[in-house]
Short mmCIF file of C-alpha atoms in Angstrom, two decimals:
data_model
loop_
_atom_site.label_atom_id
_atom_site.label_comp_id
_atom_site.label_asym_id
_atom_site.label_seq_id
_atom_site.Cartn_x
_atom_site.Cartn_y
_atom_site.Cartn_z
CA TYR A 10 48.71 -18.08 -34.00
CA CYS A 11 48.79 -21.75 -33.14
CA THR A 12 45.81 -23.38 -34.81
CA VAL A 13 46.21 -26.97 -33.65
CA TRP A 14 45.44 -26.66 -29.97
CA CYS A 15 42.36 -24.48 -30.60
CA LYS A 16 40.57 -26.76 -33.04
CA ARG A 17 37.78 -27.56 -30.62
CA THR A 18 34.57 -25.68 -31.31
CA ILE A 19 34.08 -22.83 -28.89
CA THR A 20 30.55 -22.06 -27.82
CA LYS A 21 29.04 -20.26 -24.88
CA ARG A 22 29.34 -22.72 -22.02
CA SER A 23 27.45 -23.01 -18.77
CA TYR A 24 30.11 -21.75 -16.41
CA SER A 25 30.23 -23.19 -12.89
CA VAL A 26 31.40 -21.71 -9.62
CA LYS A 27 33.02 -23.53 -6.73
CA LEU A 28 30.48 -22.24 -4.27
CA SER A 29 31.69 -24.52 -1.51
CA MET A 30 34.88 -22.48 -1.35
CA LEU A 31 32.83 -19.31 -0.96
CA SER A 32 30.37 -20.57 1.64
CA HIS A 33 31.64 -18.15 4.27
CA LEU A 34 30.87 -15.26 1.90
CA VAL A 35 27.82 -16.36 -0.07
CA LYS A 36 25.52 -18.27 2.24
CA GLN A 37 22.44 -18.34 0.04
CA PRO A 38 22.00 -19.82 -3.44
CA LEU A 39 22.66 -17.29 -6.16
CA ARG A 40 19.53 -15.62 -7.38
CA CYS A 41 18.81 -13.87 -10.63
CA VAL A 42 17.01 -10.95 -9.03
CA ARG A 43 16.08 -7.63 -10.55
CA PRO A 44 15.08 -4.57 -8.56
CA SER A 45 11.57 -3.22 -8.84
CA SER A 46 11.10 -0.41 -11.31
CA TYR A 47 11.72 2.61 -9.15
CA VAL A 48 14.29 5.40 -9.34
CA ARG A 49 15.33 7.31 -6.26
CA HIS A 50 16.29 10.93 -6.23
CA ILE A 51 19.95 11.12 -5.27
CA SER A 52 21.49 14.40 -4.23
CA HIS A 53 25.05 15.06 -5.33
CA LYS A 54 24.71 12.79 -8.36
CA HIS A 55 27.49 14.75 -10.02
CA ASP A 56 29.82 13.82 -7.15
CA PHE A 57 29.49 10.05 -7.46
CA ASP A 58 29.51 10.22 -11.26
CA GLN A 59 32.76 12.17 -11.13
CA TYR A 60 34.27 9.74 -8.63
CA CYS A 61 33.48 6.76 -10.87
CA PHE A 62 34.80 8.62 -13.90
CA GLU A 63 38.13 9.35 -12.18
CA ALA A 64 38.44 5.83 -10.73
CA VAL A 65 38.14 4.24 -14.17
CA LYS A 66 40.47 6.83 -15.69
CA THR A 67 43.12 6.01 -13.09
CA HIS A 68 42.89 2.23 -13.05
CA ASN A 69 41.55 1.26 -16.49
CA TYR A 70 42.55 3.88 -19.04
CA GLU A 71 41.48 1.83 -22.04
CA GLY A 72 38.05 1.35 -20.49
CA PHE A 73 37.98 5.06 -19.71
CA LEU A 74 38.65 5.97 -23.35
CA ALA A 75 35.92 3.59 -24.49
CA GLY A 76 33.43 5.22 -22.15
CA LEU A 77 34.09 8.67 -23.57
CA LEU A 78 32.70 7.54 -26.92
CA LEU A 79 29.41 6.29 -25.52
CA PRO A 80 26.24 8.36 -25.92
CA ALA A 81 25.87 10.66 -22.92
CA GLN A 82 22.83 8.84 -21.52
CA PHE A 83 24.84 5.61 -21.11
CA ARG A 84 28.07 6.97 -19.63
CA GLY A 85 27.00 7.24 -16.00
CA ALA A 86 25.99 3.59 -15.69
CA TYR A 87 29.02 2.47 -17.71
CA TYR A 88 31.49 4.22 -15.41
CA ALA A 89 29.61 3.05 -12.30
CA ILE A 90 29.83 -0.59 -13.44
CA HIS A 91 33.52 -0.30 -14.24
CA ALA A 92 34.29 1.64 -11.07
CA PHE A 93 32.69 -1.22 -9.13
CA ASN A 94 35.04 -3.58 -10.95
CA VAL A 95 37.98 -1.36 -9.97
CA GLU A 96 36.86 -1.48 -6.33
CA ILE A 97 36.67 -5.27 -6.09
CA ALA A 98 39.66 -5.97 -8.35
CA THR A 99 41.98 -3.90 -6.16
CA ILE A 100 40.94 -5.38 -2.82
CA LYS A 101 43.47 -8.19 -3.11
CA ASP A 102 46.32 -5.74 -3.64
CA GLN A 103 45.23 -3.44 -0.81
CA VAL A 104 45.13 -5.99 1.99
CA PRO A 105 48.20 -7.80 3.38
CA ARG A 106 48.68 -11.40 2.21
CA ASN A 107 48.46 -12.65 5.79
CA SER A 108 45.32 -10.63 6.58
CA ALA A 109 42.53 -12.27 4.61
CA GLN A 110 40.01 -11.12 7.22
CA ALA A 111 40.40 -7.50 6.11
CA GLY A 112 39.65 -8.54 2.54
CA LYS A 113 36.63 -10.56 3.65
CA ILE A 114 35.23 -7.48 5.35
CA ARG A 115 35.61 -5.48 2.13
CA PHE A 116 33.80 -8.13 0.09
CA GLN A 117 31.09 -8.43 2.73
CA PHE A 118 30.59 -4.67 2.43
CA TRP A 119 29.72 -5.05 -1.25
CA LYS A 120 27.52 -8.05 -0.56
CA ASP A 121 25.61 -5.91 1.94
CA VAL A 122 25.36 -3.06 -0.58
CA PHE A 123 23.62 -5.31 -3.10
CA HIS A 124 21.34 -6.78 -0.45
CA GLN A 125 20.25 -3.27 0.50
CA ILE A 126 19.71 -2.15 -3.11
CA TYR A 127 17.88 -5.25 -4.34
CA PHE A 128 15.99 -6.44 -1.27
CA GLU A 129 15.70 -3.58 1.20
CA LYS A 130 15.15 -1.10 -1.66
CA LYS A 131 17.33 1.51 -0.02
CA LEU A 132 21.00 2.06 0.66
CA SER A 133 21.99 2.68 4.25
CA LEU A 134 22.02 6.41 5.01
CA SER A 135 25.45 5.98 6.59
CA ASN A 136 26.91 4.56 3.37
CA ASN A 137 28.80 7.40 1.73
CA GLN A 138 30.88 5.21 -0.59
CA PRO A 139 30.54 6.96 -4.00
CA VAL A 140 30.49 3.80 -6.13
CA ALA A 141 27.83 2.26 -3.90
CA GLN A 142 25.79 5.46 -4.25
CA ALA A 143 26.22 5.34 -8.02
CA LEU A 144 25.04 1.72 -8.17
CA ASN A 145 22.13 2.63 -5.90
CA TYR A 146 21.07 5.10 -8.59
CA TYR A 147 21.81 3.20 -11.80
CA ILE A 148 20.77 -0.35 -10.86
CA PRO A 149 17.05 0.43 -10.59
CA LYS A 150 17.21 3.00 -13.37
CA HIS A 151 18.47 0.43 -15.87
CA ASP A 152 17.03 -2.72 -14.28
CA LEU A 153 20.45 -4.35 -13.89
CA THR A 154 20.60 -8.03 -12.92
CA LEU A 155 21.99 -8.94 -9.50
CA ARG A 156 23.42 -12.20 -10.82
CA TRP A 157 26.14 -10.46 -12.86
CA PHE A 158 27.34 -8.42 -9.88
CA GLU A 159 27.38 -11.54 -7.70
CA ARG A 160 29.47 -13.44 -10.22
CA ALA A 161 32.06 -10.67 -10.35
CA LEU A 162 32.21 -10.61 -6.55
CA GLU A 163 32.55 -14.39 -6.33
CA VAL A 164 35.46 -14.70 -8.68
CA ARG A 165 37.38 -11.77 -7.17
CA PHE A 166 36.88 -13.20 -3.69
CA GLN A 167 38.06 -16.58 -4.88
CA ASP A 168 41.16 -14.96 -6.39
CA MET A 169 41.97 -13.26 -3.10
CA MET A 170 41.63 -16.47 -1.09
CA THR A 171 43.48 -18.77 -3.53
CA PRO A 172 45.21 -16.58 -6.15
CA ALA A 173 46.52 -17.99 -9.40
CA ASP A 174 44.92 -21.37 -8.84
CA PHE A 175 44.03 -22.58 -12.34
CA SER A 176 44.42 -26.28 -13.01
CA THR A 177 42.95 -26.29 -16.50
CA MET A 178 42.16 -23.96 -19.36
CA ASP A 179 38.50 -24.28 -18.39
CA ASP A 180 39.35 -22.83 -14.95
CA LEU A 181 40.98 -19.84 -16.60
CA GLU A 182 38.02 -19.36 -18.94
CA ASP A 183 35.61 -19.55 -15.99
CA TYR A 184 37.58 -16.78 -14.29
CA ALA A 185 37.52 -14.69 -17.45
CA GLU A 186 33.78 -15.24 -17.97
CA TYR A 187 32.92 -14.27 -14.42
CA SER A 188 35.26 -11.29 -14.16
CA GLN A 189 34.92 -9.79 -17.66
CA SER A 190 31.85 -11.13 -19.47
CA SER A 191 29.70 -10.15 -16.49
CA LEU A 192 30.69 -6.50 -17.04
CA LEU A 193 29.68 -6.71 -20.68
CA TYR A 194 26.31 -8.23 -19.78
CA LEU A 195 25.68 -5.37 -17.36
CA THR A 196 26.73 -2.81 -19.96
CA LEU A 197 24.33 -4.33 -22.48
CA GLU A 198 21.54 -4.18 -19.91
CA SER A 199 22.33 -0.56 -19.11
CA MET A 200 21.76 0.23 -22.79
CA GLY A 201 18.53 -1.70 -22.97
CA VAL A 202 19.94 -4.42 -25.22
CA LYS A 203 18.34 -7.83 -24.72
CA ASP A 204 19.48 -10.14 -27.49
CA GLU A 205 20.74 -13.71 -27.14
CA ASN A 206 23.23 -13.55 -30.00
CA THR A 207 24.74 -10.35 -28.61
CA GLU A 208 25.08 -12.04 -25.22
CA PHE A 209 26.98 -14.89 -26.89
CA ILE A 210 29.26 -12.29 -28.47
CA ALA A 211 29.78 -10.64 -25.08
CA SER A 212 30.58 -14.01 -23.51
CA HIS A 213 33.35 -14.74 -26.00
CA LEU A 214 34.74 -11.21 -25.89
CA GLY A 215 34.80 -11.31 -22.10
CA VAL A 216 36.70 -14.61 -22.04
CA CYS A 217 39.14 -13.27 -24.61
CA LYS A 218 39.67 -10.11 -22.57
CA GLY A 219 40.09 -12.04 -19.33
CA ILE A 220 42.81 -14.26 -20.79
CA LEU A 221 44.65 -11.31 -22.34
CA THR A 222 44.36 -9.25 -19.16
CA LEU A 223 46.18 -11.97 -17.24
CA LEU A 224 48.83 -12.23 -19.95
CA ARG A 225 49.36 -8.47 -19.92
CA GLY A 226 49.62 -8.53 -16.14
CA HIS A 227 52.13 -11.38 -16.00
CA PRO A 228 55.23 -9.15 -15.48
CA VAL A 229 53.51 -7.55 -12.47
CA HIS A 230 52.25 -10.89 -11.18
CA GLN A 231 55.82 -12.22 -11.27
CA THR A 232 56.89 -9.54 -8.79
CA GLN A 233 54.09 -10.75 -6.50
CA GLY A 234 55.13 -14.38 -6.79
CA LEU A 235 52.03 -15.27 -8.82
CA CYS A 236 51.54 -17.09 -12.10
CA TYR A 237 48.09 -17.44 -13.68
CA PHE A 238 49.09 -19.95 -16.35
CA PRO A 239 46.91 -23.11 -16.14
CA ARG A 240 48.97 -26.00 -14.80
CA GLU A 241 47.82 -28.36 -17.57
CA VAL A 242 49.20 -25.97 -20.21
CA MET A 243 52.49 -25.58 -18.34
CA LYS A 244 52.77 -29.36 -18.03
CA ARG A 245 52.09 -29.80 -21.75
CA HIS A 246 55.12 -27.67 -22.58
CA ALA A 247 57.28 -28.76 -19.61
CA LEU A 248 57.36 -25.21 -18.22
CA SER A 249 58.35 -25.16 -14.56
CA SER A 250 56.90 -22.78 -11.99
CA ARG A 251 60.39 -21.42 -11.40
CA VAL A 252 60.75 -20.34 -15.03
CA ALA A 253 57.22 -18.92 -15.11
CA LEU A 254 57.91 -16.83 -12.01
CA LYS A 255 61.57 -15.92 -12.44
CA GLY A 256 61.90 -15.92 -16.21
CA PRO A 257 63.89 -18.18 -18.55
CA THR A 258 67.67 -18.51 -18.34
CA THR A 259 68.19 -20.80 -21.34
CA GLU A 260 66.88 -20.92 -24.90
CA ALA A 261 64.97 -24.11 -24.11
CA GLU A 262 63.20 -22.45 -21.18
CA ALA A 263 62.43 -19.38 -23.29
CA SER A 264 60.89 -21.64 -25.93
CA GLN A 265 58.76 -23.42 -23.31
CA LEU A 266 57.48 -20.08 -21.99
CA LYS A 267 56.63 -18.83 -25.48
CA ASP A 268 54.76 -22.05 -26.24
CA VAL A 269 52.59 -21.58 -23.15
CA VAL A 270 51.90 -17.94 -24.03
CA ASN A 271 51.13 -19.01 -27.60
CA ASP A 272 48.56 -21.51 -26.36
CA LEU A 273 46.84 -18.92 -24.19
CA ALA A 274 46.92 -16.27 -26.90
CA SER A 275 45.54 -18.78 -29.39
CA GLN A 276 42.64 -19.58 -27.10
CA ALA A 277 41.92 -15.88 -26.67
CA HIS A 278 42.13 -15.41 -30.45
CA ALA A 279 39.71 -18.29 -30.98
CA HIS A 280 37.16 -16.60 -28.72
CA LEU A 281 37.64 -13.30 -30.55
CA SER A 282 37.17 -15.07 -33.90
CA LYS A 283 33.96 -16.69 -32.65
CA ALA A 284 32.66 -13.31 -31.49
CA ARG A 285 33.43 -11.83 -34.90
CA GLU A 286 31.66 -14.72 -36.61
CA LEU A 287 28.56 -14.23 -34.47
CA SER A 288 28.60 -10.47 -35.06
CA LEU A 289 28.18 -11.06 -38.80
CA LYS A 290 24.57 -11.95 -38.02
CA GLY A 291 24.11 -8.30 -37.12
CA LEU A 292 23.82 -6.35 -33.90
CA PRO A 293 20.63 -4.81 -32.51
CA PRO A 294 20.51 -1.00 -32.39
CA GLY A 295 22.92 0.42 -29.85
CA ALA A 296 24.58 -2.91 -29.01
CA HIS A 297 27.86 -1.94 -30.65
CA TYR A 298 28.38 0.76 -28.01
CA ALA A 299 28.50 -1.89 -25.28
CA LEU A 300 31.22 -3.76 -27.18
CA ILE A 301 33.57 -0.77 -27.53
CA PRO A 302 35.69 -1.87 -24.50
CA SER A 303 36.58 -5.04 -26.43
CA VAL A 304 37.78 -3.33 -29.60
CA GLY A 305 41.40 -3.14 -28.44
CA LEU A 306 41.76 -6.90 -27.91
CA SER A 307 43.05 -7.48 -31.42
CA LEU A 308 45.73 -4.82 -30.88
CA TYR A 309 47.28 -6.75 -28.01
CA LEU A 310 47.02 -10.05 -29.89
CA ASP A 311 48.82 -8.44 -32.82
CA LYS A 312 51.50 -7.11 -30.49
CA LEU A 313 52.01 -10.53 -28.92
CA HIS A 314 52.49 -12.02 -32.37
CA GLN A 315 54.93 -9.27 -33.36
CA ASP A 316 56.91 -9.82 -30.13
CA ASP A 317 57.07 -13.57 -30.81
CA PHE A 318 54.88 -14.18 -27.73
CA ALA A 319 57.30 -12.51 -25.34
CA LEU A 320 55.45 -10.93 -22.42
CA VAL A 321 56.97 -7.46 -22.36
CA GLU A 322 55.32 -4.30 -21.14
CA ASP A 323 54.38 -1.75 -23.79
CA SER A 324 56.63 1.23 -23.14
CA ASN A 325 54.91 3.43 -25.74
CA THR A 326 51.47 3.71 -24.18
CA HIS A 327 50.75 6.99 -25.97
CA PHE A 328 51.15 5.34 -29.37
CA HIS A 329 49.05 2.38 -28.22
CA ASN A 330 46.27 4.70 -27.07
CA LEU A 331 46.30 6.50 -30.42
CA LYS A 332 45.97 3.17 -32.23
CA LEU A 333 43.20 2.16 -29.86
CA GLN A 334 41.25 5.34 -30.53
CA ALA A 335 41.65 4.85 -34.28
CA ARG A 336 40.45 1.24 -33.99
CA ILE A 337 37.44 2.30 -31.93
CA MET A 338 36.46 4.96 -34.47
CA GLN A 339 36.76 2.36 -37.22
CA PHE A 340 34.50 0.02 -35.24
CA LEU A 341 31.90 2.74 -34.69
CA PHE A 342 31.86 3.42 -38.42
CA THR A 343 31.84 -0.19 -39.68
CA LYS A 344 30.32 -1.94 -36.61
CA LYS A 345 32.71 -4.83 -37.33
CA LEU A 346 34.88 -6.24 -34.54
#
């Protein structure tokens, strides 16, 4: 990987949100609120657990495989958290481009769900949404922090309103931190892990995963007329928006595109390396289970390097999944990222 552009020391930063752009969704300052310690009896728990399980299996198969290897007592909350991510991540694709109001209503629904769970202490009896019911059960059970759910909502809403709008690498990392690291923080909480060093590890792994997720999705984004490459990185390598969206037609353009991908992959690799360095200090009991979803990151980085940073879809998903399972088992045995 390129080692020049990534020389700057990477530490856990204080990520900021452009709240002014979300004022019509989030009208109050963000609060780090936890629910009181109560657990409601929910009928049909099996139903919402199964719904979350199937949602993650359908939309995030790697995350689904990771969840299967968790101890049984952690799986329900894990799949509920990731099913929530599926729900908000797919809103943008389910509403027409020219109908932002429909998307706003969907995001407002989730904002109302969290208000009911955290402040009214009960979910509306008319709310039969299975993921909302699952969160209504697992949030108080595991004392999950509202802040992490709010951050995930914010960044997905922002992406719906102004998609692919990254000026700098910091903007991309903010997006990755809010969309991916937040899920890891919630997973750690659901397992009762409260450790600052492990949170730093989760932060870096989440940023790495967020960057790689956008790289992996680039072929699909192209068909939607979207490009998530930061403009400053494109400018550095003279890559035009046309080439990023339509693909290169000359060797020079292909080289420019690979240089941009190399920069992004190098930044992701730097975050992964920092997470590995921090993990050498040791992980508290059970923390390694929360990090299982990040084990496959090195596989995609290796594939990018083997493909000379060409963004091609992996046609042999079965072989990839076998390698992923082997890597996860190795991680569970060695506890080394």
